[in-house]
Coordinates of C-alpha atoms in Angstrom, one line a residue:
M6 CA 12.1 122.1 -25.9
S7 CA 10.6 121.9 -22.4
Q8 CA 9.0 125.3 -22.6
V9 CA 7.5 124.7 -26.1
T10 CA 6.2 121.3 -25.0
A11 CA 4.6 122.8 -21.9
L12 CA 2.8 125.5 -24.0
G13 CA 1.8 123.5 -27.1
G14 CA 4.0 125.3 -29.6
V15 CA 5.0 128.9 -30.2
A16 CA 3.7 130.7 -33.3
D17 CA 6.6 133.0 -34.2
Q18 CA 10.3 133.7 -33.5
R19 CA 9.5 136.8 -31.5
G20 CA 7.2 134.9 -29.2
L21 CA 9.9 132.2 -28.8
R22 CA 12.5 134.8 -27.9
R23 CA 10.2 136.4 -25.3
L24 CA 9.4 133.0 -23.8
L25 CA 13.1 132.1 -23.4
Q26 CA 13.9 135.5 -22.1
A27 CA 11.2 135.2 -19.4
D28 CA 13.2 132.5 -17.8
G29 CA 15.8 134.2 -15.5
H30 CA 18.3 131.5 -16.3
F31 CA 18.8 133.0 -19.8
G32 CA 17.8 136.7 -19.4
V33 CA 17.6 139.1 -22.2
R34 CA 20.5 137.5 -24.2
A35 CA 18.6 134.3 -24.7
P36 CA 20.3 132.4 -27.6
V37 CA 17.1 131.6 -29.6
D38 CA 18.3 130.8 -33.1
L39 CA 19.9 127.4 -32.6
P40 CA 17.1 125.9 -30.4
L41 CA 14.6 127.3 -32.9
D42 CA 16.2 125.5 -35.8
D43 CA 16.4 122.3 -33.8
L44 CA 12.8 122.4 -32.7
R45 CA 11.6 123.1 -36.2
R46 CA 13.6 120.1 -37.5
L47 CA 12.2 117.9 -34.7
Y48 CA 8.6 119.0 -34.6
G49 CA 7.9 120.8 -37.9
A50 CA 7.8 124.5 -38.8
A51 CA 4.9 126.9 -38.3
P52 CA 5.1 129.9 -40.6
D53 CA 7.6 131.7 -38.3
G54 CA 7.7 129.5 -35.2
V55 CA 7.4 126.0 -34.0
A56 CA 4.3 123.9 -34.8
P57 CA 1.8 123.1 -32.0
L58 CA 2.9 120.0 -30.0
E59 CA 0.8 117.2 -28.6
P60 CA 1.8 116.4 -25.0
D61 CA 3.4 113.0 -24.9
L62 CA 5.6 111.0 -22.5
I63 CA 8.8 112.1 -24.1
G64 CA 8.0 115.8 -23.9
E65 CA 6.7 115.4 -20.4
H66 CA 9.8 113.6 -19.3
E67 CA 12.0 116.2 -20.9
I68 CA 10.3 118.8 -18.7
L69 CA 11.1 116.8 -15.6
L70 CA 14.7 116.4 -16.7
S71 CA 15.5 120.1 -17.7
G72 CA 12.7 122.1 -16.2
D73 CA 12.5 123.9 -12.8
E74 CA 10.2 126.3 -11.0
D75 CA 11.7 129.3 -12.8
M76 CA 10.9 127.7 -16.2
I77 CA 7.3 127.1 -15.1
A78 CA 7.1 130.7 -13.9
A79 CA 8.5 131.9 -17.2
C80 CA 5.8 130.0 -19.1
R81 CA 3.1 131.6 -16.9
A82 CA 4.5 135.0 -17.4
W83 CA 4.7 134.5 -21.1
I84 CA 1.0 133.4 -21.1
A85 CA 0.1 136.5 -19.1
S86 CA 1.6 138.7 -21.9
L87 CA -0.7 137.2 -24.6
P88 CA -4.0 138.7 -25.7
E89 CA -6.7 137.8 -23.2
Q90 CA -8.6 135.5 -25.7
D91 CA -5.4 133.3 -26.1
R92 CA -4.5 132.8 -22.5
S93 CA -7.0 130.1 -21.4
L94 CA -6.0 127.5 -24.0
R95 CA -2.2 128.0 -23.2
R96 CA -2.9 127.8 -19.5
R97 CA -4.8 124.5 -19.9
T98 CA -2.0 123.1 -22.0
L99 CA 0.6 124.0 -19.4
F100 CA -1.5 122.6 -16.5
T101 CA -2.3 119.5 -18.4
V102 CA 1.3 118.7 -19.2
L103 CA 2.3 119.2 -15.6
Q104 CA -0.6 117.0 -14.4
R105 CA 0.3 114.3 -16.8
A106 CA 4.0 114.5 -15.9
A107 CA 3.0 113.8 -12.3
R108 CA 1.5 110.4 -13.1
P109 CA 3.2 107.1 -12.4
D110 CA 4.4 106.6 -16.0
H111 CA 7.3 108.9 -15.1
G112 CA 8.5 106.8 -12.2
V113 CA 10.4 108.6 -9.4
R114 CA 10.5 111.8 -11.4
A115 CA 6.8 112.2 -11.1
A116 CA 7.4 113.7 -7.7
E117 CA 9.2 116.6 -9.4
A118 CA 6.0 117.4 -11.3
E119 CA 4.1 117.4 -8.1
A120 CA 6.6 119.9 -6.7
F121 CA 6.0 122.1 -9.8
L122 CA 2.2 121.9 -9.2
S123 CA 2.6 122.7 -5.5
D124 CA 4.7 125.7 -6.2
L125 CA 2.2 126.8 -8.8
L126 CA -0.6 126.6 -6.3
A127 CA 1.3 128.7 -3.8
T128 CA 1.6 131.5 -6.4
L129 CA -1.7 131.0 -8.3
Y130 CA -3.7 134.0 -9.5
P131 CA -7.5 134.0 -9.4
D132 CA -7.8 134.3 -13.2
E133 CA -5.8 131.1 -13.5
V134 CA -8.2 129.1 -11.3
P135 CA -10.9 128.2 -13.8
D136 CA -8.4 126.6 -16.2
L137 CA -6.7 124.7 -13.3
I138 CA -10.0 123.3 -12.1
A139 CA -11.0 122.3 -15.6
V140 CA -7.7 120.3 -15.9
A141 CA -8.2 118.8 -12.4
V142 CA -11.6 117.5 -13.5
E143 CA -10.7 116.3 -17.0
T144 CA -7.1 114.9 -16.6
P145 CA -6.2 112.3 -14.0
G146 CA -3.4 113.3 -11.7
P147 CA -2.6 114.7 -8.3
L148 CA -4.2 118.2 -8.8
P149 CA -7.4 117.4 -6.9
R150 CA -5.5 116.2 -3.9
L151 CA -3.0 119.1 -4.0
L152 CA -5.9 121.6 -4.3
S153 CA -7.7 120.0 -1.4
D154 CA -4.6 120.1 0.8
A155 CA -4.1 123.8 -0.1
V156 CA -7.7 124.9 0.9
P157 CA -6.8 125.8 4.6
R158 CA -3.8 127.9 3.5
V159 CA -5.1 130.0 0.6
S160 CA -6.8 133.4 0.9
A161 CA -10.6 134.0 1.1
E162 CA -10.4 135.6 -2.4
M163 CA -8.8 132.4 -3.8
I164 CA -11.4 130.2 -2.1
E165 CA -14.2 132.2 -3.8
A166 CA -12.4 131.9 -7.1
I167 CA -12.2 128.1 -6.7
F168 CA -15.8 127.9 -5.6
Q169 CA -17.0 129.8 -8.7
A170 CA -14.9 127.5 -10.9
L171 CA -16.1 124.2 -9.5
P172 CA -18.5 122.3 -11.7
E173 CA -22.0 121.5 -10.4
Q174 CA -21.1 117.9 -9.8
S175 CA -17.8 116.0 -10.2
V176 CA -16.6 112.8 -8.8
A177 CA -13.0 113.7 -9.5
I178 CA -13.0 116.7 -7.2
A179 CA -15.6 115.8 -4.7
E180 CA -13.2 116.1 -1.7
L181 CA -12.1 119.5 -2.9
A182 CA -15.7 120.7 -3.2
D183 CA -16.3 119.4 0.4
R184 CA -13.3 121.3 1.8
V185 CA -14.2 124.5 -0.1
A186 CA -17.7 124.3 1.3
E187 CA -16.4 123.9 4.9
R188 CA -13.9 126.7 4.4
R189 CA -16.5 129.1 3.1
L190 CA -18.8 128.3 6.0
L191 CA -15.9 129.0 8.4
D192 CA -15.0 132.3 6.8
M193 CA -18.6 133.4 6.7
R194 CA -19.2 132.4 10.3
K195 CA -16.2 134.6 11.3
R196 CA -17.3 137.4 9.1
I197 CA -20.9 137.9 10.1
G198 CA -20.4 137.6 13.9
N199 CA -23.1 139.3 16.0
G200 CA -25.5 141.9 14.7
A201 CA -25.4 140.7 11.1
S202 CA -28.0 142.0 8.6
Q203 CA -30.8 139.7 7.5
E204 CA -29.2 139.5 4.0
D205 CA -25.9 138.4 5.5
E206 CA -27.8 135.8 7.6
A207 CA -29.6 134.6 4.5
A208 CA -26.3 134.3 2.6
F209 CA -24.9 132.2 5.5
A210 CA -28.0 130.0 5.5
V211 CA -27.6 129.4 1.8
L212 CA -24.0 128.4 2.5
L213 CA -25.1 126.0 5.2
I214 CA -27.8 124.5 2.9
N215 CA -25.4 124.1 0.0
G216 CA -22.7 122.7 2.3
G217 CA -25.2 120.2 3.7
F218 CA -26.1 119.0 0.2
S219 CA -22.4 118.6 -0.7
L220 CA -21.7 116.7 2.5
G221 CA -24.6 114.5 1.8
E222 CA -23.4 113.7 -1.7
L223 CA -20.1 112.7 -0.1
G224 CA -21.8 110.3 2.2
R225 CA -21.1 112.4 5.3
R226 CA -24.8 112.2 6.3
E227 CA -24.7 113.3 10.0
A228 CA -22.6 116.4 9.2
A229 CA -24.9 117.1 6.3
L230 CA -28.0 117.0 8.5
A231 CA -26.4 119.3 11.1
A232 CA -25.5 121.9 8.5
T233 CA -28.9 121.8 6.9
E234 CA -30.8 122.0 10.2
E235 CA -28.7 125.1 11.2
G236 CA -29.5 126.7 7.8
L237 CA -33.2 125.8 8.2
A238 CA -33.4 127.4 11.7
I239 CA -32.1 130.7 10.2
C240 CA -34.5 130.5 7.2
R241 CA -37.5 129.9 9.5
R242 CA -36.6 132.9 11.6
L243 CA -36.0 135.2 8.5
T244 CA -39.2 133.9 6.8
E245 CA -41.4 134.8 9.8
A246 CA -40.1 138.4 9.5
R247 CA -40.1 138.7 5.7
P248 CA -41.7 135.8 3.9
E249 CA -41.6 137.5 0.5
A250 CA -37.8 137.8 0.7
F251 CA -36.8 134.6 2.4
E252 CA -39.4 131.8 1.8
Q253 CA -37.5 130.5 -1.2
Y254 CA -34.5 129.7 1.1
L255 CA -36.8 128.0 3.5
G256 CA -38.1 125.8 0.7
A257 CA -34.6 124.9 -0.4
S258 CA -33.5 124.0 3.1
L259 CA -36.6 121.8 3.7
H260 CA -35.9 120.0 0.3
N261 CA -32.4 119.2 1.4
L262 CA -33.4 118.2 4.9
S263 CA -35.9 115.7 3.5
G264 CA -33.2 113.9 1.6
Q265 CA -30.8 113.8 4.6
L266 CA -33.4 112.5 7.0
S267 CA -34.3 109.8 4.5
D268 CA -30.6 108.8 4.2
L269 CA -30.5 108.4 8.0
G270 CA -33.7 106.2 8.0
Q271 CA -36.0 108.8 9.5
L272 CA -38.7 108.3 6.9
E273 CA -41.7 110.0 8.6
A274 CA -39.7 113.1 9.4
A275 CA -38.4 113.1 5.8
L276 CA -41.9 113.0 4.4
A277 CA -43.0 115.9 6.6
A278 CA -40.1 118.1 5.4
S279 CA -40.8 117.1 1.8
E280 CA -44.5 118.0 2.0
E281 CA -43.7 121.4 3.5
A282 CA -41.1 122.1 0.8
V283 CA -43.6 121.2 -1.9
A284 CA -46.3 123.4 -0.4
I285 CA -43.9 126.4 -0.3
R286 CA -42.6 125.8 -3.8
C287 CA -46.1 125.4 -5.2
R288 CA -47.0 128.8 -3.8
L289 CA -43.8 130.4 -5.2
A290 CA -44.3 128.8 -8.6
E291 CA -47.8 130.1 -8.9
A292 CA -46.5 133.7 -8.4
R293 CA -43.3 133.3 -10.5
P294 CA -43.3 130.1 -12.6
D295 CA -40.2 130.8 -14.6
A296 CA -38.1 131.2 -11.4
F297 CA -39.6 128.5 -9.2
K298 CA -41.0 125.7 -11.4
P299 CA -37.7 123.9 -11.6
G300 CA -37.4 123.8 -7.8
L301 CA -41.0 122.6 -7.6
A302 CA -40.3 119.7 -9.9
G303 CA -37.3 118.7 -7.8
S304 CA -39.4 118.8 -4.6
L305 CA -42.2 116.8 -6.2
G306 CA -39.7 114.1 -7.3
D307 CA -38.3 114.0 -3.7
L308 CA -41.9 113.8 -2.3
S309 CA -42.6 110.8 -4.6
R310 CA -39.6 108.9 -3.2
K311 CA -40.6 109.7 0.4
L312 CA -44.2 108.5 -0.2
S313 CA -42.8 105.3 -1.9
D314 CA -40.5 104.6 1.0
L315 CA -43.6 104.6 3.2
G316 CA -45.6 102.3 1.0
R317 CA -47.9 105.0 -0.5
C318 CA -47.3 104.0 -4.1
E319 CA -50.3 105.6 -5.8
S320 CA -49.6 109.0 -4.2
A321 CA -45.9 108.5 -5.1
L322 CA -46.8 107.9 -8.8
A323 CA -49.0 111.0 -8.9
A324 CA -46.2 113.2 -7.5
I325 CA -43.5 111.9 -9.9
Q326 CA -45.9 112.2 -12.9
Q327 CA -46.4 115.9 -12.1
A328 CA -42.6 116.4 -11.8
V329 CA -42.0 114.7 -15.2
A330 CA -44.6 116.9 -16.8
I331 CA -42.9 120.1 -15.5
N332 CA -39.4 119.0 -16.5
R333 CA -40.5 117.9 -19.9
L334 CA -41.8 121.4 -20.7
L335 CA -38.7 123.0 -19.3
A336 CA -36.4 120.6 -21.2
E337 CA -38.2 121.4 -24.5
A338 CA -37.5 125.0 -24.0
R339 CA -33.9 124.7 -22.7
P340 CA -32.6 121.2 -23.2
D341 CA -29.0 122.0 -22.0
A342 CA -30.3 123.3 -18.7
F343 CA -33.1 120.8 -17.9
E344 CA -32.5 117.5 -19.7
P345 CA -30.5 116.2 -16.7
N346 CA -33.6 117.0 -14.5
L347 CA -35.9 115.3 -16.9
S348 CA -33.8 112.1 -17.0
H349 CA -33.7 112.0 -13.2
T350 CA -37.5 112.3 -12.9
L351 CA -38.0 109.7 -15.7
T352 CA -35.8 107.3 -13.8
N353 CA -37.9 107.8 -10.7
L354 CA -41.1 107.5 -12.7
G355 CA -39.9 104.1 -14.0
A356 CA -39.2 103.0 -10.5
Q357 CA -42.7 104.0 -9.2
L358 CA -44.4 102.3 -12.1
S359 CA -42.4 99.2 -11.4
H360 CA -43.6 99.2 -7.7
L361 CA -47.1 99.2 -9.1
G362 CA -46.4 96.3 -11.5
Q363 CA -46.8 98.5 -14.6
W364 CA -43.7 97.1 -16.3
E365 CA -44.2 98.2 -19.9
A366 CA -44.8 101.8 -18.9
A367 CA -41.9 101.6 -16.4
L368 CA -39.6 100.3 -19.2
A369 CA -40.6 103.1 -21.6
A370 CA -39.8 105.8 -19.0
T371 CA -36.5 104.2 -18.0
E372 CA -35.3 103.6 -21.5
E373 CA -35.9 107.3 -22.2
A374 CA -33.9 108.2 -19.1
V375 CA -31.0 105.9 -20.1
M376 CA -30.9 107.4 -23.6
I377 CA -30.6 111.0 -22.2
N378 CA -28.1 110.0 -19.5
R379 CA -25.9 108.1 -22.0
R380 CA -25.7 111.1 -24.2
L381 CA -24.9 113.4 -21.3
A382 CA -22.3 111.0 -19.9
E383 CA -20.5 110.8 -23.2
A384 CA -20.0 114.6 -23.0
R385 CA -19.4 114.8 -19.3
P386 CA -18.7 111.4 -17.8
D387 CA -17.5 112.8 -14.5
K388 CA -20.8 114.5 -13.9
F389 CA -23.4 112.2 -15.5
E390 CA -22.1 108.6 -15.1
P391 CA -23.7 108.3 -11.6
S392 CA -27.2 109.1 -13.1
L393 CA -26.5 106.7 -16.0
A394 CA -25.7 103.9 -13.5
V395 CA -28.9 104.4 -11.6
S396 CA -31.1 104.3 -14.7
L397 CA -29.2 101.2 -16.0
H398 CA -29.8 99.5 -12.6
N399 CA -33.5 100.1 -12.9
L400 CA -33.5 99.1 -16.6
G401 CA -32.1 95.7 -15.7
D402 CA -35.0 95.1 -13.2
Q403 CA -37.6 96.1 -15.7
L404 CA -36.2 94.1 -18.6
F405 CA -36.0 91.1 -16.4
A406 CA -39.6 91.4 -15.2
L407 CA -40.6 91.5 -18.9
G408 CA -38.7 88.3 -19.7
R409 CA -35.8 90.0 -21.6
R410 CA -33.2 88.4 -19.5
E411 CA -30.0 88.7 -21.6
A412 CA -30.7 92.4 -22.1
A413 CA -31.4 92.8 -18.4
L414 CA -28.0 91.2 -17.6
A415 CA -26.2 93.5 -20.0
A416 CA -27.8 96.6 -18.4
S417 CA -27.1 95.3 -14.8
E418 CA -23.4 94.5 -15.6
E419 CA -22.9 98.0 -17.1
A420 CA -24.4 99.5 -14.0
V421 CA -22.1 97.5 -11.7
A422 CA -19.0 98.4 -13.8
I423 CA -19.8 102.1 -13.6
T424 CA -20.7 102.1 -9.9
R425 CA -17.6 100.0 -9.0
R426 CA -15.4 102.6 -10.7
L427 CA -17.2 105.4 -8.9
S428 CA -17.0 103.7 -5.5
K429 CA -13.3 103.4 -5.7
V430 CA -13.0 107.2 -6.1
W431 CA -15.8 108.1 -3.6
P432 CA -16.7 105.0 -1.4
D433 CA -18.9 106.8 1.1
A434 CA -21.2 108.0 -1.6
F435 CA -21.3 105.1 -4.0
E436 CA -20.8 101.9 -2.0
P437 CA -24.5 101.7 -1.2
N438 CA -25.3 102.0 -5.0
L439 CA -22.6 99.3 -5.7
A440 CA -24.2 96.9 -3.2
S441 CA -27.6 97.5 -4.7
S442 CA -26.4 96.9 -8.3
L443 CA -24.5 93.8 -7.2
G444 CA -27.7 92.5 -5.6
N445 CA -29.6 93.0 -8.9
L446 CA -26.8 91.4 -10.8
G447 CA -26.7 88.4 -8.5
N448 CA -30.5 87.8 -9.0
L449 CA -30.1 88.0 -12.8
H450 CA -27.2 85.6 -12.9
S451 CA -29.3 83.2 -10.7
N452 CA -32.3 83.3 -12.9
L453 CA -30.1 82.7 -16.0
G454 CA -28.5 79.7 -14.3
H455 CA -25.1 81.3 -13.7
R456 CA -25.0 80.2 -10.1
E457 CA -21.4 80.8 -9.2
A458 CA -21.5 84.3 -10.6
A459 CA -24.7 84.9 -8.8
L460 CA -23.2 83.8 -5.5
A461 CA -20.1 86.0 -5.9
A462 CA -22.2 89.1 -6.6
S463 CA -24.7 88.4 -3.9
E464 CA -22.0 87.7 -1.2
E465 CA -20.2 90.9 -2.2
A466 CA -23.5 92.9 -1.8
R467 CA -24.2 91.3 1.6
A468 CA -20.7 92.1 2.8
I469 CA -21.0 95.8 1.9
Y470 CA -24.5 96.1 3.5
S471 CA -23.3 94.3 6.6
R472 CA -20.5 96.9 7.0
L473 CA -22.9 99.8 6.3
A474 CA -25.6 98.5 8.6
D475 CA -23.1 98.1 11.5
A476 CA -22.5 101.8 11.3
R477 CA -26.0 103.0 10.4
P478 CA -28.6 100.4 11.1
D479 CA -31.7 102.6 10.5
A480 CA -30.6 103.4 7.0
F481 CA -29.1 100.1 5.9
E482 CA -30.8 97.2 7.8
P483 CA -33.7 97.1 5.3
L484 CA -31.1 96.7 2.5
L485 CA -29.1 94.2 4.4
A486 CA -32.3 92.1 4.9
K487 CA -33.0 92.2 1.1
S488 CA -29.5 91.1 0.3
L489 CA -29.7 88.2 2.8
S490 CA -33.0 87.1 1.4
N491 CA -31.5 87.1 -2.1
L492 CA -28.4 85.3 -1.0
S493 CA -30.6 82.6 0.7
V494 CA -32.3 81.8 -2.6
I495 CA -28.9 81.5 -4.5
L496 CA -27.4 79.3 -1.8
Y497 CA -30.5 77.1 -1.9
M498 CA -30.1 76.7 -5.7
L499 CA -26.5 75.7 -5.2
G500 CA -27.5 73.0 -2.9
Q501 CA -26.2 74.7 0.2
G502 CA -29.4 74.2 2.2
E503 CA -28.2 74.9 5.7
A504 CA -26.3 78.1 4.6
A505 CA -29.4 79.2 2.7
L506 CA -31.6 78.6 5.8
T507 CA -29.2 80.6 8.0
A508 CA -29.3 83.6 5.6
G509 CA -33.1 83.4 5.3
E510 CA -33.6 83.3 9.0
E511 CA -31.4 86.3 9.5
A512 CA -33.4 88.2 6.8
V513 CA -36.7 87.3 8.5
G514 CA -35.3 88.4 11.9
I515 CA -34.3 91.8 10.6
R516 CA -37.6 92.3 8.8
R517 CA -39.6 91.3 11.9
R518 CA -37.9 94.1 13.8
L519 CA -38.6 96.6 10.9
V520 CA -42.3 95.6 10.8
E521 CA -42.6 96.5 14.5
A522 CA -41.5 100.1 13.7
R523 CA -43.2 100.6 10.3
R524 CA -45.7 97.9 9.5
E525 CA -47.1 99.1 6.2
V526 CA -43.6 99.7 4.7
F527 CA -42.0 96.4 5.6
E528 CA -44.8 93.8 5.8
P529 CA -44.6 92.9 2.0
D530 CA -40.8 92.6 2.4
L531 CA -41.3 90.3 5.4
A532 CA -43.7 88.2 3.3
A533 CA -41.0 87.9 0.6
S534 CA -38.4 86.7 3.2
L535 CA -40.9 84.2 4.6
D536 CA -41.5 82.9 1.1
N537 CA -37.7 82.2 0.7
L538 CA -37.6 80.7 4.2
S539 CA -40.5 78.4 3.6
G540 CA -38.8 77.1 0.5
C541 CA -35.6 76.3 2.4
L542 CA -37.5 74.6 5.2
F543 CA -39.4 72.5 2.8
A544 CA -36.3 71.4 0.9
L545 CA -34.7 70.4 4.3
G546 CA -37.7 68.3 5.2
R547 CA -39.0 70.7 7.9
V548 CA -42.5 70.6 6.4
T549 CA -44.5 71.8 9.4
E550 CA -42.3 74.9 9.7
A551 CA -42.5 75.5 6.0
I552 CA -46.3 75.5 6.1
A553 CA -46.2 78.0 9.0
A554 CA -43.8 80.3 7.2
A555 CA -45.8 80.3 4.0
S556 CA -49.1 80.7 5.8
E557 CA -47.8 83.7 7.7
G558 CA -46.4 85.2 4.4
I559 CA -49.8 84.8 2.7
A560 CA -51.6 86.4 5.7
L561 CA -49.2 89.4 5.7
L562 CA -49.4 89.9 1.9
T563 CA -53.2 89.5 1.4
P564 CA -54.3 93.1 2.2
Y565 CA -51.5 94.5 -0.1
H566 CA -52.4 92.1 -2.8
A567 CA -56.0 93.0 -2.6
R568 CA -55.2 96.7 -3.0
L569 CA -52.5 96.3 -5.7
P570 CA -52.7 92.8 -7.3
A571 CA -50.3 93.5 -10.2
A572 CA -47.5 94.6 -7.9
H573 CA -47.8 91.5 -5.6
Q574 CA -49.2 88.7 -7.8
A575 CA -45.8 87.0 -8.4
L576 CA -45.0 86.8 -4.7
M577 CA -48.5 85.6 -3.9
N578 CA -48.2 82.8 -6.5
E579 CA -44.9 81.7 -5.0
L580 CA -46.2 81.6 -1.5
T581 CA -49.4 79.6 -2.4
A582 CA -47.3 77.2 -4.5
V583 CA -44.9 76.3 -1.7
L584 CA -47.8 76.1 0.8
A585 CA -49.7 73.7 -1.5
K586 CA -46.6 71.5 -1.9
A587 CA -45.9 71.4 1.8
K588 CA -49.5 70.6 2.7
A589 CA -49.6 67.9 0.0
V590 CA -46.6 66.2 1.6
E591 CA -48.0 66.6 5.1
T592 CA -51.4 65.2 4.1
D593 CA -50.3 62.3 1.8
T594 CA -47.3 61.0 3.7
G595 CA -46.6 63.0 6.8
D596 CA -42.9 62.9 5.7
A597 CA -40.4 65.2 4.2
P598 CA -39.8 65.2 0.4

């Protein structure tokens, strides 16, 4: 029963006999007739065997009660004897049953299933790896952890088999991907030594670049930067000698470097790397468009974000529009390959249009991104839910700006739910996203009059950003200031004036420091914090200070409002309104309201 459960049924009596005989406990004299009759009576008869079984708790528990390592080995040996086209399905069934049997539903016996899996990993064959990785991704259980723990011990051949089987992106096995990347780098570093060929050096550089990307996705930003910079140095040297062979690797390393510098708050250096990557990939795409246009679109999207981070919104919009145009053509020809890229650039296009106050166009782009991401996430949630959460986050902003508040709240709540789930699995990578989505949710609740819910979401966002900013102030102080400014508004609306003032003053203090370093990027944000601060001061009767804060905010915002009135009109209206109220009180009575 345990063997048949583990394999999902056996088609005929001969196969059942071979399966039982593969277990050394029985040997060639396996008594098959009686168990065959019992199993047919319990599970139903196939033409000459036992009907396929669905894994269930009873079957899994039976495996834990009566199975052992020899029985699992017998099942694997039986699978190996099948025709090649039948092996994968049987392997996945076996690995799925063992993975499920190791879950807490089985109490203390779950440890026995873990032992079966550990023994399996110690004797795994390369051709079994793709099925094992697929089960690790698709079925919750201890396999990702056990595989990660095994990485230092397995052979280089097995590491390559695992690497080839890893999906492009998966939250469930992120740690495994990280460890495999590090192990491959270590093996390659040992292998190439001194006097390596240019091709070997290029292969090592690619490993470094890919490893840096993986580390960045895991939130290990300093390690990611170090790996990418090492790969970049190799690529520069190789490109100087043979640009036609190695320039593409230089473009890839610069593209990754840009993202990592941005994550560490080094915005000007990130922009320089991004501009160089775009220049290289433009040149390559002109010569070989089929090969290099996808990379060019990716670098244009990255350039758009870097320009936006530095306040160059019109240039950012032009870059992302070019990226969307390229990806749309690619997705029309090959949707399976390029729809994810199209959705990503559409999300970014929506964000850039929002920055410019073009809300209707922003909403159209983001709704298209959400539609694509939702379809992709239904098929592959582990890979595409992060992208869906980002597009939903932006959708909430845009719906709110257009007055569709209930729809905005629904989108924001869904984004928080997805990101919270992801951050539990992968906190380094997704806690910043969670804090951002919580900040949005708090603002929406506040504007809908749900003040207690608004306070809870905003305080959670502030707590996350405070912790992140303590570790990496360059990257997270701007976001901490935004969360403090939002929290100040919510506290004020709840009648907690002094607490609101404290949060508002802290936000202004952070943003003053940021303006000293990058005036054009952070002056509009400082104006927004001064708007909140002036409102708190006015409500507390500190009219003269409120006038000073509002006046400073208007002076800071005026040149940006003159250049992009649609993007800054709402804030300018708020500042002028509070200034007018405060001046009226000062002129008419000289007293606080």
